[in-house]
Amino acid sequence: MRRAVGRAVSAGAVAAGLVLVSALTVACQPQGTARSDAAARSADGSSASSSPSATANAGATAAPSAAAGAAGAAADGPPYCGASRYVEEITVQRWSNGDFRVSLRPTSDARHANDRNEATAVMWQAIRRCLTPSAGFTGLDGPVGGSLQDQLRCHEYLALVPASGGQGYATGETFDVESWRPEAGRSRWFSTKCGNTLGTDPSGTSRTFRPDGVQPQQTVTGEHE
């Protein structure tokens, strides 16, 4: 009888232990799994959020540097003084004191342009591509550049005015703009002949050339008086 009772007690204890272990396993498993899933999601989320940010930051850092390099190259690239829109050729006459005359030979389209402001802007950019700092021309963003643009604009606006006697144009075959002339302004274009009566003309020797090193293709025949 005692043996039977002992076996029954032992069996009951084992069964109770199994029930307790099963209960603990069931209770603990979802919580552990949830923690594992949360950790995995957290790891994935932090990885995904950091990558685009790093990429964006890298792109933002690199872009200005590339843009600055391109701007620098455009500002002082190799000079070009040949044919382009509204321009047949650009030559420069330079004196020993540094004064210079730019002679731009306009195309027929330039003389007959409907939008003369736009034509002037295009021709001015052509002059800037010809007279680059690498070719020895600086300061064209200051008063000298302002005067050159004013003279160029005057020539373009008066491009179809006939010369005295009706032969050719009053501007000559080229639009000639000089570095030593002060800015005349629109109100004095006619009275100063696009600024030609202003300033003191340089003296001494000079040479005529194309800053891009190409031999001038045509003879300069601008109006200088």
Short mmCIF file of N, CA and C in Angstrom, two decimals, residues 77-84 87-88 90 125-132 210-212 214:
data_model
loop_
_atom_site.label_atom_id
_atom_site.label_comp_id
_atom_site.label_asym_id
_atom_site.label_seq_id
_atom_site.Cartn_x
_atom_site.Cartn_y
_atom_site.Cartn_z
N GLY A 77 38.43 79.86 -69.81
CA GLY A 77 38.84 78.77 -70.68
C GLY A 77 39.76 79.30 -71.77
N PRO A 78 40.14 78.45 -72.71
CA PRO A 78 40.98 78.92 -73.82
C PRO A 78 40.21 79.93 -74.66
N PRO A 79 40.86 81.01 -75.10
CA PRO A 79 40.15 82.04 -75.88
C PRO A 79 39.71 81.52 -77.24
N TYR A 80 38.58 82.04 -77.71
CA TYR A 80 38.08 81.73 -79.05
C TYR A 80 37.55 83.02 -79.66
N CYS A 81 38.06 83.39 -80.83
CA CYS A 81 37.72 84.67 -81.45
C CYS A 81 37.17 84.50 -82.86
N GLY A 82 36.78 83.28 -83.21
CA GLY A 82 36.29 83.01 -84.55
C GLY A 82 34.79 83.19 -84.69
N ALA A 83 34.25 82.61 -85.76
CA ALA A 83 32.84 82.78 -86.09
C ALA A 83 31.93 82.12 -85.06
N SER A 84 30.85 82.82 -84.73
CA SER A 84 29.81 82.31 -83.85
C SER A 84 28.54 83.08 -84.18
N VAL A 87 28.55 86.83 -85.07
CA VAL A 87 29.95 87.27 -85.14
C VAL A 87 30.68 86.51 -86.25
N GLU A 88 31.43 87.27 -87.08
CA GLU A 88 32.30 86.63 -88.06
C GLU A 88 33.71 86.45 -87.49
N ILE A 90 36.63 88.33 -84.31
CA ILE A 90 36.99 89.37 -83.34
C ILE A 90 38.51 89.50 -83.34
N GLN A 125 29.09 88.25 -75.02
CA GLN A 125 29.60 86.96 -74.55
C GLN A 125 30.69 86.44 -75.48
N ALA A 126 30.56 86.70 -76.78
CA ALA A 126 31.60 86.30 -77.73
C ALA A 126 32.90 87.06 -77.44
N ILE A 127 32.77 88.34 -77.11
CA ILE A 127 33.96 89.13 -76.76
C ILE A 127 34.61 88.56 -75.49
N ARG A 128 33.79 88.19 -74.51
CA ARG A 128 34.34 87.63 -73.27
C ARG A 128 35.04 86.29 -73.52
N ARG A 129 34.53 85.52 -74.47
CA ARG A 129 35.19 84.25 -74.79
C ARG A 129 36.52 84.47 -75.51
N CYS A 130 36.65 85.62 -76.15
CA CYS A 130 37.88 85.96 -76.87
C CYS A 130 38.90 86.62 -75.94
N LEU A 131 38.45 87.57 -75.15
CA LEU A 131 39.34 88.32 -74.25
C LEU A 131 39.29 87.70 -72.85
N THR A 132 39.92 86.57 -72.69
CA THR A 132 39.91 85.86 -71.42
C THR A 132 41.08 86.29 -70.54
N ARG A 210 44.64 88.22 -82.92
CA ARG A 210 43.55 87.49 -82.31
C ARG A 210 44.08 86.79 -81.07
N PRO A 211 43.47 87.02 -79.90
CA PRO A 211 43.96 86.40 -78.66
C PRO A 211 43.99 84.88 -78.68
N ASP A 212 43.24 84.25 -79.59
CA ASP A 212 43.28 82.78 -79.64
C ASP A 212 44.46 82.26 -80.47
N VAL A 214 45.10 82.66 -83.66
CA VAL A 214 44.83 82.48 -85.09
C VAL A 214 45.11 83.78 -85.83
#
